[in-house]
Coordinates of C-alpha atoms in Angstrom, one line a residue:
M1 CA 103.6 96.5 99.8
R2 CA 102.4 94.2 97.0
L3 CA 102.9 90.6 96.2
T4 CA 104.2 89.8 92.7
D5 CA 103.6 86.7 90.6
T6 CA 107.2 85.6 91.5
D7 CA 106.2 85.9 95.2
R8 CA 103.1 83.8 94.6
A9 CA 105.1 81.1 92.7
S10 CA 107.8 81.1 95.4
V11 CA 105.3 80.6 98.2
A12 CA 103.5 77.8 96.4
A13 CA 106.8 76.1 95.6
A14 CA 107.9 76.4 99.2
V15 CA 104.6 74.8 100.4
A16 CA 104.9 71.9 97.9
A17 CA 108.5 71.3 98.9
A18 CA 107.7 71.4 102.6
E19 CA 104.8 69.0 102.3
R20 CA 106.9 66.4 100.6
H21 CA 108.5 65.6 103.9
T22 CA 105.5 65.6 106.2
A23 CA 101.9 64.6 106.5
G24 CA 101.1 68.1 107.5
E25 CA 99.3 70.5 105.2
I26 CA 100.2 74.2 105.1
V27 CA 97.7 76.9 104.1
T28 CA 99.1 80.4 103.4
I29 CA 96.9 83.5 103.5
V30 CA 97.8 87.1 103.0
A31 CA 95.4 89.9 103.8
R32 CA 95.8 93.6 103.3
R33 CA 94.6 94.2 106.9
S34 CA 92.6 92.3 109.5
D35 CA 90.1 95.0 110.4
T36 CA 88.9 98.4 109.3
Y37 CA 89.3 99.8 112.9
H38 CA 86.3 102.1 112.5
D39 CA 85.7 101.8 116.3
V40 CA 89.2 103.2 116.9
A41 CA 88.4 106.2 114.7
L42 CA 85.2 106.7 116.6
H43 CA 87.0 106.5 120.0
W44 CA 89.5 109.2 118.9
T45 CA 86.6 111.4 117.6
V46 CA 84.8 111.2 120.9
L47 CA 88.0 112.1 122.7
A48 CA 88.5 115.1 120.5
M49 CA 85.0 116.3 121.2
L50 CA 85.5 115.9 124.9
F51 CA 88.8 117.9 124.6
V52 CA 86.8 120.7 123.0
L53 CA 84.3 120.7 125.8
A54 CA 87.2 120.8 128.3
L55 CA 88.7 123.8 126.6
L56 CA 85.3 125.6 126.7
A57 CA 85.0 124.8 130.4
F58 CA 88.5 126.1 131.0
R59 CA 88.1 129.2 128.9
P60 CA 84.3 130.1 128.8
D61 CA 85.2 133.5 127.4
A62 CA 86.1 131.8 124.1
A63 CA 82.5 130.7 123.7
I64 CA 81.4 134.2 124.5
W65 CA 83.8 135.6 121.9
L66 CA 82.6 133.1 119.3
H67 CA 79.0 133.9 120.0
G68 CA 79.8 137.6 119.5
L69 CA 81.1 136.9 116.0
V70 CA 77.5 136.0 114.8
A71 CA 75.3 137.8 117.4
D72 CA 74.2 141.4 117.5
P73 CA 76.7 143.1 119.9
W74 CA 74.0 145.5 121.1
E75 CA 72.0 142.5 122.6
G76 CA 74.2 142.4 125.7
A77 CA 75.5 139.3 127.4
P78 CA 74.7 136.1 125.5
A79 CA 71.9 133.9 126.8
P80 CA 72.8 130.4 128.0
G81 CA 71.0 129.0 124.9
G82 CA 73.3 130.9 122.7
L83 CA 76.4 129.6 124.4
F84 CA 75.1 126.0 124.2
T85 CA 74.6 126.6 120.5
V86 CA 78.2 127.6 120.1
A87 CA 79.3 124.5 122.0
L88 CA 77.1 122.3 119.8
V89 CA 78.4 123.7 116.6
L90 CA 82.0 123.3 117.8
L91 CA 81.3 119.7 118.6
I92 CA 79.7 119.0 115.3
V93 CA 82.6 120.6 113.4
T94 CA 85.1 118.6 115.5
F95 CA 83.3 115.4 114.9
L96 CA 83.2 115.9 111.1
L97 CA 86.8 117.1 110.9
V98 CA 88.3 114.3 113.0
R99 CA 86.3 111.6 111.1
V100 CA 87.5 112.9 107.8
V101 CA 91.1 113.0 108.9
L102 CA 90.9 109.5 110.3
A103 CA 89.5 108.2 107.1
W104 CA 93.2 108.0 106.0
M105 CA 94.0 104.4 107.0
P106 CA 97.7 104.9 107.8
L107 CA 96.9 107.5 110.4
R108 CA 94.1 105.3 111.8
L109 CA 96.5 102.4 112.1
A110 CA 99.1 104.6 113.7
L111 CA 96.6 105.6 116.4
T112 CA 95.5 102.0 117.0
P113 CA 97.0 100.4 120.1
G114 CA 99.3 97.5 119.4
S115 CA 97.3 95.3 121.7
T116 CA 94.1 96.0 119.7
E117 CA 95.9 95.2 116.4
A118 CA 97.2 91.9 117.9
R119 CA 93.7 90.9 119.0
R120 CA 92.1 91.7 115.7
V121 CA 94.8 89.9 113.7
H122 CA 94.5 86.8 115.9
A123 CA 90.7 86.8 115.6
R124 CA 90.8 87.1 111.8
A125 CA 93.5 84.4 111.6
L126 CA 91.4 82.1 113.8
A127 CA 88.3 82.6 111.7
L128 CA 90.2 81.9 108.5
F129 CA 91.8 78.8 110.0
R130 CA 88.4 77.4 110.9
A131 CA 87.2 78.1 107.4
S132 CA 90.2 76.9 105.5
A133 CA 92.2 74.3 107.5
E134 CA 90.6 73.1 110.7
A135 CA 89.4 69.5 110.5
R136 CA 89.8 69.6 106.7
T137 CA 92.5 66.9 106.6
R138 CA 92.1 63.2 107.4
D139 CA 94.3 63.3 110.5
A140 CA 93.8 67.0 111.5
T141 CA 97.2 68.0 110.4
G142 CA 96.5 71.4 108.8
V143 CA 98.6 74.5 109.6
L144 CA 97.6 78.1 108.7
L145 CA 100.3 80.7 108.1
Y146 CA 98.5 84.1 108.0
L147 CA 100.0 87.5 107.3
S148 CA 98.3 90.8 107.8
L149 CA 100.3 93.3 105.8
D150 CA 99.2 96.7 107.1
E151 CA 99.6 95.6 110.7
H152 CA 102.9 93.8 110.0
R153 CA 101.6 91.0 112.1
A154 CA 101.3 87.3 111.5
E155 CA 99.8 84.2 113.1
I156 CA 100.5 80.5 112.8
I157 CA 97.6 78.3 113.9
A158 CA 97.8 74.5 113.9
D159 CA 95.2 71.8 113.8
A160 CA 94.5 69.5 116.7
A161 CA 97.0 66.7 115.9
I162 CA 99.9 69.1 115.4
H163 CA 99.0 71.4 118.3
A164 CA 99.1 68.3 120.6
R165 CA 102.7 67.6 119.5
V166 CA 104.2 71.0 118.9
A167 CA 104.5 73.8 121.5
P168 CA 103.4 77.2 120.2
D169 CA 106.9 78.7 120.9
V170 CA 108.4 76.3 118.4
W171 CA 107.0 78.4 115.6
G172 CA 109.1 81.4 116.8
D173 CA 111.8 81.2 114.1
A174 CA 109.2 81.1 111.3
M175 CA 107.3 84.0 112.7
A176 CA 110.5 86.1 113.2
A177 CA 111.6 85.4 109.6
L178 CA 108.2 86.4 108.2
I179 CA 107.9 89.6 110.2
A180 CA 111.5 90.7 109.5
A181 CA 111.0 90.3 105.8
T182 CA 107.6 92.0 105.8
R183 CA 109.0 95.1 107.6
D184 CA 111.8 95.1 105.0
G185 CA 109.2 95.2 102.2
R186 CA 109.6 91.6 101.1
P187 CA 106.5 89.8 102.3
G188 CA 106.8 87.1 99.6
D189 CA 110.3 86.2 100.7
G190 CA 109.1 86.2 104.3
M191 CA 106.2 83.9 103.6
A192 CA 108.4 81.4 101.6
E193 CA 111.0 81.3 104.3
A194 CA 108.4 80.9 107.1
V195 CA 106.9 78.0 105.1
R196 CA 110.3 76.3 104.9
R197 CA 110.8 76.6 108.6
I198 CA 107.3 75.4 109.3
G199 CA 108.1 72.4 107.1
V200 CA 111.2 71.5 109.1
V201 CA 109.1 71.4 112.3
L202 CA 106.4 69.4 110.7
A203 CA 108.8 66.9 109.2
E204 CA 110.2 66.2 112.7
H205 CA 106.8 65.9 114.4
V206 CA 104.4 64.7 111.7
P207 CA 106.3 62.5 109.3
P208 CA 104.8 61.6 105.9
R209 CA 102.4 58.7 105.5
T210 CA 102.9 56.0 102.9
N211 CA 99.6 56.9 101.2
D212 CA 99.9 60.6 101.7
T213 CA 97.9 62.9 99.4
N214 CA 97.7 66.7 99.0
E215 CA 94.6 67.6 100.8
L216 CA 94.7 71.4 100.9
P217 CA 95.8 73.8 98.1
D218 CA 99.4 74.9 97.9
R219 CA 98.7 78.3 96.3
L220 CA 98.9 81.5 98.2
I221 CA 95.5 82.9 99.1
E222 CA 95.2 86.6 98.9
L223 CA 92.3 88.5 100.6

């Protein structure tokens, strides 16, 4: 999923149009993903290693057979040290194999619990809001619309003055429009439509001032 120049222009135009009817300021940010999820890959790797150990505990004869492939068959039954060596080699191979497989991001994301994705997306959106919109307008009227493409998740975070007047569930229509379009492969259209719906809410609760100025950039920020 990629954003085109047309998408960028459409989102910027939607922001400019929405802000003409409100004192609110809308910041739009799109990121490829909100986290690398390396810890998730490590968790699955450890689980795979534990599974190998469980198999060896269930079928210890497998370790004896593997030991026999490299040991002198005339030495008799393998010593405990030899069996532990077999187990260690299997664990190392499992660790390397699973880590290489999970280097493929689509698989890593598919194995990431939805709750983990939601927490990471929210944390990234909150950090970006604090850096780009929070307390950066005269009356604390900034709103961040954040889209994380790979996770197909989005966040809307409002500054203090707007949060005090608008309940979080009011943004539901904008979020639904954005997520539906993103899953359909049209993130640019989804961002523009979400901005329009955010603008409707802001126009109702935060009407424009007589001396209103454009305090935050209208352009789409891509990370």
